[in-house]
């Protein structure tokens, strides 16, 4: 509600000789009223405006493409955020053992776009490993920079899980399954662990840690 404050000048009438002066004073008062009536308080943000700001913040947080104008084609995502994220329902996940030496093990998980349209993928997956004893091991990120990518139909993206190979001669830690969640998604895939046992490090200094890389297109990814 707009509140208007009106200020009126009081003009004393001193005899009939001041009639003309009084008329001028009254005219000035009316001018002041009009000026004060046109003054309003600044706009207050409505609920819709506040919600709009929240939506903009959320969009900025989840957008991985950038603008159509001057988009960096080196990222692989020039969609300007117009392509939907790759959800678990449009992806097919597989895992393979790509270990090549006796110290550092590598398991590569591949996501294939099986939808009839493009999707956008960017970031690190979630990875939990299940042991034969029923324990769950969460795998940390390796600190590499994630790069947004667009997956067309039947294109694939992949990431690596690196781990210390058990070459001690002992039983090590036997893994059975891994629960893998694509970036920015909540629906996981449960895959069979395809590699051997893990070395038991007991938190030794300098010991090789399990780590996961960000997801990248196969041509640019660990599986490429």
Tab-separated table of N, CA, C and O in Angstrom, residues 64-167:
chain	number	residue	atom	x	y	z
A	64	UNK	N	26.343	-26.937	-17.418
A	64	UNK	CA	27.721	-27.300	-17.722
A	64	UNK	C	28.126	-26.895	-19.118
A	64	UNK	O	29.243	-27.139	-19.540
A	65	UNK	N	27.202	-26.295	-19.867
A	65	UNK	CA	27.506	-26.065	-21.265
A	65	UNK	C	28.143	-24.728	-21.541
A	65	UNK	O	29.084	-24.636	-22.293
A	66	UNK	N	27.620	-23.663	-20.945
A	66	UNK	CA	28.073	-22.333	-21.302
A	66	UNK	C	27.209	-21.769	-22.406
A	66	UNK	O	26.283	-22.406	-22.901
A	67	UNK	N	27.512	-20.561	-22.843
A	67	UNK	CA	26.674	-19.858	-23.809
A	67	UNK	C	26.892	-20.371	-25.223
A	67	UNK	O	27.966	-20.842	-25.579
A	68	UNK	N	25.821	-20.261	-26.041
A	68	UNK	CA	25.980	-20.603	-27.449
A	68	UNK	C	26.961	-19.660	-28.125
A	68	UNK	O	27.670	-20.047	-29.031
A	69	UNK	N	26.987	-18.415	-27.671
A	69	UNK	CA	27.914	-17.444	-28.249
A	69	UNK	C	29.269	-17.589	-27.576
A	69	UNK	O	29.392	-17.476	-26.377
A	70	UNK	N	30.264	-17.846	-28.360
A	70	UNK	CA	31.610	-17.979	-27.824
A	70	UNK	C	31.808	-19.229	-27.003
A	70	UNK	O	32.620	-19.255	-26.102
A	71	UNK	N	31.035	-20.276	-27.275
A	71	UNK	CA	31.185	-21.519	-26.518
A	71	UNK	C	32.540	-22.133	-26.816
A	71	UNK	O	33.040	-22.076	-27.938
A	72	UNK	N	33.119	-22.739	-25.787
A	72	UNK	CA	34.430	-23.368	-25.928
A	72	UNK	C	34.232	-24.773	-26.457
A	72	UNK	O	33.828	-25.676	-25.723
A	73	UNK	N	34.497	-24.996	-27.737
A	73	UNK	CA	34.263	-26.303	-28.339
A	73	UNK	C	35.225	-27.351	-27.818
A	73	UNK	O	34.992	-28.538	-27.991
A	74	UNK	N	36.296	-26.933	-27.155
A	74	UNK	CA	37.249	-27.913	-26.627
A	74	UNK	C	36.656	-28.716	-25.483
A	74	UNK	O	37.151	-29.776	-25.148
A	75	UNK	N	35.572	-28.218	-24.873
A	75	UNK	CA	34.952	-28.953	-23.769
A	75	UNK	C	34.082	-30.084	-24.266
A	75	UNK	O	33.726	-30.968	-23.508
A	76	UNK	N	33.698	-30.066	-25.555
A	76	UNK	CA	32.827	-31.093	-26.064
A	76	UNK	C	31.366	-30.795	-25.842
A	76	UNK	O	30.503	-31.490	-26.342
A	77	UNK	N	31.030	-29.762	-25.094
A	77	UNK	CA	29.649	-29.395	-24.822
A	77	UNK	C	29.411	-27.968	-25.299
A	77	UNK	O	29.813	-27.020	-24.662
A	78	UNK	N	28.752	-27.833	-26.459
A	78	UNK	CA	28.432	-26.517	-27.003
A	78	UNK	C	26.927	-26.307	-27.017
A	78	UNK	O	26.406	-25.513	-27.786
A	79	UNK	N	26.214	-27.026	-26.163
A	79	UNK	CA	24.756	-27.005	-26.183
A	79	UNK	C	24.174	-25.793	-25.487
A	79	UNK	O	22.981	-25.540	-25.593
A	80	UNK	N	24.990	-25.057	-24.727
A	80	UNK	CA	24.456	-23.939	-23.974
A	80	UNK	C	23.487	-24.373	-22.896
A	80	UNK	O	22.604	-23.631	-22.500
A	81	UNK	N	23.635	-25.599	-22.391
A	81	UNK	CA	22.760	-26.088	-21.332
A	81	UNK	C	21.391	-26.522	-21.826
A	81	UNK	O	20.487	-26.730	-21.020
A	82	UNK	N	21.198	-26.654	-23.145
A	82	UNK	CA	19.893	-26.999	-23.696
A	82	UNK	C	19.668	-28.506	-23.794
A	82	UNK	O	18.595	-28.945	-24.182
A	83	UNK	N	20.670	-29.314	-23.488
A	83	UNK	CA	20.557	-30.769	-23.546
A	83	UNK	C	20.391	-31.314	-22.137
A	83	UNK	O	21.081	-30.880	-21.211
A	84	UNK	N	19.476	-32.253	-21.969
A	84	UNK	CA	19.218	-32.824	-20.645
A	84	UNK	C	20.410	-33.628	-20.144
A	84	UNK	O	21.148	-34.219	-20.934
A	85	UNK	N	20.594	-33.699	-18.824
A	85	UNK	CA	21.659	-34.533	-18.261
A	85	UNK	C	21.437	-36.005	-18.587
A	85	UNK	O	20.304	-36.437	-18.819
A	86	UNK	N	22.511	-36.760	-18.605
A	86	UNK	CA	22.423	-38.209	-18.839
A	86	UNK	C	21.929	-38.892	-17.567
A	86	UNK	O	22.679	-39.015	-16.588
A	87	UNK	N	20.693	-39.322	-17.572
A	87	UNK	CA	20.111	-40.026	-16.441
A	87	UNK	C	20.379	-41.526	-16.555
A	87	UNK	O	20.659	-42.042	-17.637
A	88	UNK	N	20.272	-42.204	-15.438
A	88	UNK	CA	20.535	-43.640	-15.432
A	88	UNK	C	19.610	-44.389	-16.382
A	88	UNK	O	19.990	-45.405	-16.964
A	89	UNK	N	18.384	-43.862	-16.562
A	89	UNK	CA	17.428	-44.534	-17.423
A	89	UNK	C	17.788	-44.535	-18.893
A	89	UNK	O	17.226	-45.318	-19.666
A	90	UNK	N	18.715	-43.656	-19.310
A	90	UNK	CA	19.120	-43.614	-20.720
A	90	UNK	C	20.551	-44.111	-20.902
A	90	UNK	O	21.111	-43.978	-21.991
A	91	UNK	N	21.126	-44.676	-19.854
A	91	UNK	CA	22.501	-45.163	-19.921
A	91	UNK	C	22.566	-46.671	-19.697
A	91	UNK	O	21.754	-47.238	-18.944
A	92	UNK	N	23.549	-47.288	-20.336
A	92	UNK	CA	23.877	-48.693	-20.094
A	92	UNK	C	25.289	-48.715	-19.521
A	92	UNK	O	26.199	-48.109	-20.098
A	93	UNK	N	25.489	-49.388	-18.398
A	93	UNK	CA	26.792	-49.380	-17.716
A	93	UNK	C	27.438	-50.761	-17.760
A	93	UNK	O	26.771	-51.782	-17.545
A	94	UNK	N	28.741	-50.763	-18.022
A	94	UNK	CA	29.529	-51.997	-18.003
A	94	UNK	C	30.872	-51.715	-17.325
A	94	UNK	O	31.307	-50.563	-17.251
A	95	UNK	N	31.531	-52.785	-16.869
A	95	UNK	CA	32.833	-52.643	-16.198
A	95	UNK	C	33.813	-53.662	-16.754
A	95	UNK	O	33.433	-54.798	-17.067
A	96	UNK	N	35.079	-53.254	-16.864
A	96	UNK	CA	36.123	-54.148	-17.390
A	96	UNK	C	37.421	-53.918	-16.635
A	96	UNK	O	37.719	-52.803	-16.192
A	97	UNK	N	38.209	-54.987	-16.501
A	97	UNK	CA	39.520	-54.912	-15.860
A	97	UNK	C	40.556	-54.509	-16.905
A	97	UNK	O	40.805	-55.233	-17.867
A	98	UNK	N	41.156	-53.332	-16.714
A	98	UNK	CA	42.196	-52.852	-17.630
A	98	UNK	C	43.558	-52.775	-16.953
A	98	UNK	O	44.414	-51.970	-17.344
A	99	UNK	N	43.773	-53.605	-15.950
A	99	UNK	CA	45.050	-53.619	-15.240
A	99	UNK	C	46.164	-54.082	-16.169
A	99	UNK	O	46.026	-55.094	-16.866
A	100	UNK	N	47.276	-53.334	-16.167
A	100	UNK	CA	48.391	-53.671	-17.058
A	100	UNK	C	49.692	-53.955	-16.314
A	100	UNK	O	50.680	-54.345	-16.943
A	101	UNK	N	49.734	-53.717	-15.011
A	101	UNK	CA	50.966	-54.034	-14.280
A	101	UNK	C	50.628	-54.704	-12.957
A	101	UNK	O	49.453	-54.907	-12.626
A	102	UNK	N	51.653	-55.027	-12.188
A	102	UNK	CA	51.473	-55.796	-10.970
A	102	UNK	C	51.287	-54.934	-9.728
A	102	UNK	O	51.150	-55.461	-8.632
A	103	UNK	N	51.304	-53.626	-9.909
A	103	UNK	CA	51.218	-52.722	-8.752
A	103	UNK	C	49.927	-51.921	-8.740
A	103	UNK	O	49.220	-51.880	-7.733
A	104	UNK	N	49.646	-51.289	-9.872
A	104	UNK	CA	48.483	-50.414	-9.954
A	104	UNK	C	47.388	-51.061	-10.797
A	104	UNK	O	47.573	-51.309	-11.991
A	105	UNK	N	46.252	-51.313	-10.160
A	105	UNK	CA	45.123	-51.899	-10.869
A	105	UNK	C	44.215	-50.826	-11.440
A	105	UNK	O	44.116	-49.723	-10.907
A	106	UNK	N	43.545	-51.150	-12.552
A	106	UNK	CA	42.623	-50.214	-13.198
A	106	UNK	C	41.361	-50.955	-13.626
A	106	UNK	O	41.431	-51.945	-14.352
A	107	UNK	N	40.232	-50.483	-13.159
A	107	UNK	CA	38.933	-50.949	-13.642
A	107	UNK	C	38.256	-49.774	-14.341
A	107	UNK	O	38.179	-48.675	-13.782
A	108	UNK	N	37.789	-50.006	-15.558
A	108	UNK	CA	37.131	-48.958	-16.336
A	108	UNK	C	35.639	-49.239	-16.417
A	108	UNK	O	35.222	-50.337	-16.792
A	109	UNK	N	34.860	-48.232	-16.048
A	109	UNK	CA	33.398	-48.325	-16.147
A	109	UNK	C	32.954	-47.429	-17.300
A	109	UNK	O	33.375	-46.271	-17.403
A	110	UNK	N	32.125	-47.989	-18.173
A	110	UNK	CA	31.679	-47.284	-19.374
A	110	UNK	C	30.171	-47.045	-19.320
A	110	UNK	O	29.406	-47.948	-18.969
A	111	UNK	N	29.764	-45.824	-19.670
A	111	UNK	CA	28.355	-45.476	-19.811
A	111	UNK	C	28.050	-45.285	-21.300
A	111	UNK	O	28.726	-44.520	-21.981
A	112	UNK	N	27.023	-45.963	-21.787
A	112	UNK	CA	26.606	-45.815	-23.184
A	112	UNK	C	25.231	-45.168	-23.232
A	112	UNK	O	24.310	-45.566	-22.513
A	113	UNK	N	25.090	-44.154	-24.079
A	113	UNK	CA	23.806	-43.495	-24.253
A	113	UNK	C	22.923	-44.360	-25.145
A	113	UNK	O	23.164	-44.499	-26.340
A	114	UNK	N	21.882	-44.959	-24.574
A	114	UNK	CA	20.987	-45.836	-25.333
A	114	UNK	C	19.659	-45.145	-25.646
A	114	UNK	O	18.707	-45.790	-26.103
A	115	UNK	N	19.574	-43.839	-25.398
A	115	UNK	CA	18.364	-43.089	-25.714
A	115	UNK	C	18.386	-42.670	-27.180
A	115	UNK	O	19.395	-42.811	-27.877
A	116	UNK	N	17.278	-42.123	-27.631
A	116	UNK	CA	17.201	-41.663	-29.010
A	116	UNK	C	17.563	-40.208	-29.165
A	116	UNK	O	17.321	-39.619	-30.221
A	117	UNK	N	18.134	-39.603	-28.122
A	117	UNK	CA	18.495	-38.184	-28.170
A	117	UNK	C	19.793	-37.958	-27.413
A	117	UNK	O	20.258	-38.829	-26.675
A	118	UNK	N	20.370	-36.769	-27.598
A	118	UNK	CA	21.617	-36.426	-26.920
A	118	UNK	C	21.373	-36.239	-25.431
A	118	UNK	O	20.263	-35.934	-24.984
A	119	UNK	N	22.435	-36.429	-24.655
A	119	UNK	CA	22.389	-36.102	-23.233
A	119	UNK	C	23.734	-35.537	-22.816
A	119	UNK	O	24.740	-35.724	-23.493
A	120	UNK	N	23.734	-34.837	-21.707
A	120	UNK	CA	24.925	-34.126	-21.234
A	120	UNK	C	25.447	-34.805	-19.976
A	120	UNK	O	24.697	-35.096	-19.052
A	121	UNK	N	26.769	-35.042	-19.922
A	121	UNK	CA	27.368	-35.697	-18.764
A	121	UNK	C	28.590	-34.900	-18.315
A	121	UNK	O	29.380	-34.442	-19.144
A	122	UNK	N	28.717	-34.712	-17.011
A	122	UNK	CA	29.811	-33.895	-16.499
A	122	UNK	C	30.024	-34.188	-15.020
A	122	UNK	O	29.081	-34.156	-14.235
A	123	UNK	N	31.265	-34.483	-14.637
A	123	UNK	CA	31.572	-34.630	-13.221
A	123	UNK	C	32.112	-36.004	-12.848
A	123	UNK	O	32.482	-36.806	-13.697
A	124	UNK	N	32.113	-36.241	-11.555
A	124	UNK	CA	32.594	-37.505	-11.005
A	124	UNK	C	31.418	-38.428	-10.684
A	124	UNK	O	30.374	-37.962	-10.224
A	125	UNK	N	31.609	-39.718	-10.887
A	125	UNK	CA	30.578	-40.665	-10.470
A	125	UNK	C	30.712	-40.969	-8.981
A	125	UNK	O	31.736	-40.676	-8.365
A	126	UNK	N	29.688	-41.558	-8.424
A	126	UNK	CA	29.795	-42.103	-7.077
A	126	UNK	C	30.127	-43.578	-7.169
A	126	UNK	O	29.537	-44.296	-7.985
A	127	UNK	N	31.072	-44.046	-6.373
A	127	UNK	CA	31.496	-45.447	-6.424
A	127	UNK	C	31.626	-45.997	-5.011
A	127	UNK	O	32.397	-45.479	-4.195
A	128	UNK	N	30.871	-47.048	-4.727
A	128	UNK	CA	30.988	-47.798	-3.473
A	128	UNK	C	31.279	-49.253	-3.808
A	128	UNK	O	30.581	-49.859	-4.647
A	129	UNK	N	32.306	-49.789	-3.176
A	129	UNK	CA	32.710	-51.180	-3.427
A	129	UNK	C	32.258	-52.071	-2.274
A	129	UNK	O	32.419	-51.728	-1.099
A	130	UNK	N	31.699	-53.226	-2.620
A	130	UNK	CA	31.226	-54.185	-1.624
A	130	UNK	C	32.252	-55.310	-1.484
A	130	UNK	O	32.691	-55.892	-2.479
A	131	UNK	N	32.621	-55.629	-0.249
A	131	UNK	CA	33.587	-56.703	-0.007
A	131	UNK	C	32.859	-58.008	0.305
A	131	UNK	O	31.651	-58.024	0.582
A	132	UNK	N	33.628	-59.088	0.283
A	132	UNK	CA	33.051	-60.404	0.575
A	132	UNK	C	32.620	-60.527	2.024
A	132	UNK	O	31.844	-61.426	2.371
A	133	UNK	N	33.078	-59.628	2.879
A	133	UNK	CA	32.710	-59.644	4.294
A	133	UNK	C	31.507	-58.740	4.583
A	133	UNK	O	31.092	-58.604	5.731
A	134	UNK	N	30.975	-58.121	3.535
A	134	UNK	CA	29.809	-57.263	3.707
A	134	UNK	C	30.129	-55.811	3.982
A	134	UNK	O	29.215	-55.008	4.222
A	135	UNK	N	31.393	-55.456	3.949
A	135	UNK	CA	31.779	-54.063	4.175
A	135	UNK	C	31.597	-53.246	2.889
A	135	UNK	O	31.565	-53.790	1.778
A	136	UNK	N	31.511	-51.927	3.053
A	136	UNK	CA	31.396	-51.009	1.914
A	136	UNK	C	32.573	-50.050	1.935
A	136	UNK	O	32.863	-49.418	2.952
A	137	UNK	N	33.250	-49.939	0.798
A	137	UNK	CA	34.393	-49.034	0.657
A	137	UNK	C	34.027	-47.941	-0.330
A	137	UNK	O	33.702	-48.229	-1.490
A	138	UNK	N	34.068	-46.701	0.113
A	138	UNK	CA	33.813	-45.578	-0.780
A	138	UNK	C	35.122	-45.140	-1.430
A	138	UNK	O	36.169	-45.096	-0.774
A	139	UNK	N	35.046	-44.809	-2.710
A	139	UNK	CA	36.239	-44.456	-3.474
A	139	UNK	C	36.301	-42.933	-3.628
A	139	UNK	O	35.326	-42.304	-4.041
A	140	UNK	N	37.459	-42.359	-3.304
A	140	UNK	CA	37.650	-40.912	-3.370
A	140	UNK	C	37.946	-40.447	-4.791
A	140	UNK	O	38.451	-41.212	-5.626
A	141	UNK	N	37.672	-39.176	-5.049
A	141	UNK	CA	37.998	-38.570	-6.330
A	141	UNK	C	39.505	-38.332	-6.445
A	141	UNK	O	40.169	-38.097	-5.450
A	142	UNK	N	40.005	-38.346	-7.672
A	142	UNK	CA	41.447	-38.186	-7.846
A	142	UNK	C	41.887	-36.742	-8.045
A	142	UNK	O	43.075	-36.484	-8.193
A	143	UNK	N	40.971	-35.794	-8.069
A	143	UNK	CA	41.340	-34.388	-8.161
A	143	UNK	C	41.502	-33.852	-9.563
A	143	UNK	O	41.815	-32.666	-9.745
A	144	UNK	N	41.285	-34.674	-10.594
A	144	UNK	CA	41.361	-34.169	-11.958
A	144	UNK	C	40.173	-33.254	-12.257
A	144	UNK	O	39.152	-33.310	-11.577
A	145	UNK	N	40.311	-32.422	-13.293
A	145	UNK	CA	39.256	-31.495	-13.677
A	145	UNK	C	38.229	-32.200	-14.555
A	145	UNK	O	38.571	-32.806	-15.566
A	146	UNK	N	36.968	-32.133	-14.145
A	146	UNK	CA	35.900	-32.702	-14.961
A	146	UNK	C	35.590	-31.779	-16.138
A	146	UNK	O	35.616	-30.558	-16.006
A	147	UNK	N	35.305	-32.377	-17.300
A	147	UNK	CA	35.009	-31.622	-18.512
A	147	UNK	C	33.623	-32.029	-19.014
A	147	UNK	O	33.375	-33.211	-19.235
A	148	UNK	N	32.702	-31.075	-19.190
A	148	UNK	CA	31.363	-31.425	-19.677
A	148	UNK	C	31.406	-31.962	-21.096
A	148	UNK	O	32.167	-31.477	-21.936
A	149	UNK	N	30.563	-32.974	-21.355
A	149	UNK	CA	30.532	-33.607	-22.668
A	149	UNK	C	29.094	-33.872	-23.082
A	149	UNK	O	28.212	-34.051	-22.243
A	150	UNK	N	28.870	-33.919	-24.395
A	150	UNK	CA	27.580	-34.299	-24.956
A	150	UNK	C	27.720	-35.707	-25.540
A	150	UNK	O	28.613	-35.972	-26.345
A	151	UNK	N	26.833	-36.611	-25.115
A	151	UNK	CA	26.803	-37.963	-25.662
A	151	UNK	C	25.639	-38.083	-26.630
A	151	UNK	O	24.473	-37.917	-26.247
A	152	UNK	N	25.938	-38.363	-27.869
A	152	UNK	CA	24.893	-38.653	-28.840
A	152	UNK	C	24.455	-40.103	-28.681
A	152	UNK	O	25.059	-40.865	-27.923
A	153	UNK	N	23.411	-40.478	-29.372
A	153	UNK	CA	22.921	-41.853	-29.283
A	153	UNK	C	24.027	-42.843	-29.633
A	153	UNK	O	24.757	-42.664	-30.616
A	154	UNK	N	24.206	-43.842	-28.781
A	154	UNK	CA	25.200	-44.916	-28.929
A	154	UNK	C	26.634	-44.471	-28.652
A	154	UNK	O	27.559	-45.285	-28.758
A	155	UNK	N	26.855	-43.219	-28.302
A	155	UNK	CA	28.197	-42.811	-27.882
A	155	UNK	C	28.410	-43.182	-26.413
A	155	UNK	O	27.453	-43.366	-25.652
A	156	UNK	N	29.682	-43.289	-26.032
A	156	UNK	CA	30.007	-43.737	-24.684
A	156	UNK	C	30.952	-42.774	-23.974
A	156	UNK	O	31.709	-42.041	-24.598
A	157	UNK	N	30.865	-42.819	-22.663
A	157	UNK	CA	31.797	-42.108	-21.788
A	157	UNK	C	32.280	-43.114	-20.746
A	157	UNK	O	31.636	-44.144	-20.521
A	158	UNK	N	33.411	-42.818	-20.120
A	158	UNK	CA	33.978	-43.788	-19.187
A	158	UNK	C	34.772	-43.097	-18.093
A	158	UNK	O	35.117	-41.917	-18.194
A	159	UNK	N	35.044	-43.854	-17.033
A	159	UNK	CA	35.929	-43.385	-15.976
A	159	UNK	C	36.712	-44.567	-15.437
A	159	UNK	O	36.339	-45.732	-15.625
A	160	UNK	N	37.829	-44.267	-14.769
A	160	UNK	CA	38.693	-45.295	-14.200
A	160	UNK	C	38.582	-45.351	-12.685
A	160	UNK	O	38.460	-44.311	-12.020
A	161	UNK	N	38.672	-46.543	-12.166
A	161	UNK	CA	38.893	-46.759	-10.737
A	161	UNK	C	40.290	-47.363	-10.605
A	161	UNK	O	40.566	-48.434	-11.152
A	162	UNK	N	41.176	-46.642	-9.936
A	162	UNK	CA	42.532	-47.171	-9.727
A	162	UNK	C	42.639	-47.699	-8.303
A	162	UNK	O	42.053	-47.138	-7.375
A	163	UNK	N	43.402	-48.775	-8.138
A	163	UNK	CA	43.495	-49.432	-6.831
A	163	UNK	C	44.829	-50.163	-6.704
A	163	UNK	O	45.464	-50.499	-7.709
A	164	UNK	N	45.276	-50.401	-5.477
A	164	UNK	CA	46.524	-51.146	-5.278
A	164	UNK	C	46.295	-52.648	-5.481
A	164	UNK	O	45.420	-53.250	-4.854
A	165	UNK	N	47.074	-53.213	-6.370
A	165	UNK	CA	46.957	-54.656	-6.653
A	165	UNK	C	47.543	-55.453	-5.488
A	165	UNK	O	48.576	-55.096	-4.909
A	166	UNK	N	46.884	-56.530	-5.152
A	166	UNK	CA	47.379	-57.413	-4.097
A	166	UNK	C	48.430	-58.363	-4.668
A	166	UNK	O	48.122	-59.340	-5.339
A	167	UNK	N	49.703	-58.042	-4.438
A	167	UNK	CA	50.783	-58.929	-4.873
A	167	UNK	C	51.601	-59.431	-3.674
A	167	UNK	O	52.777	-59.745	-3.791
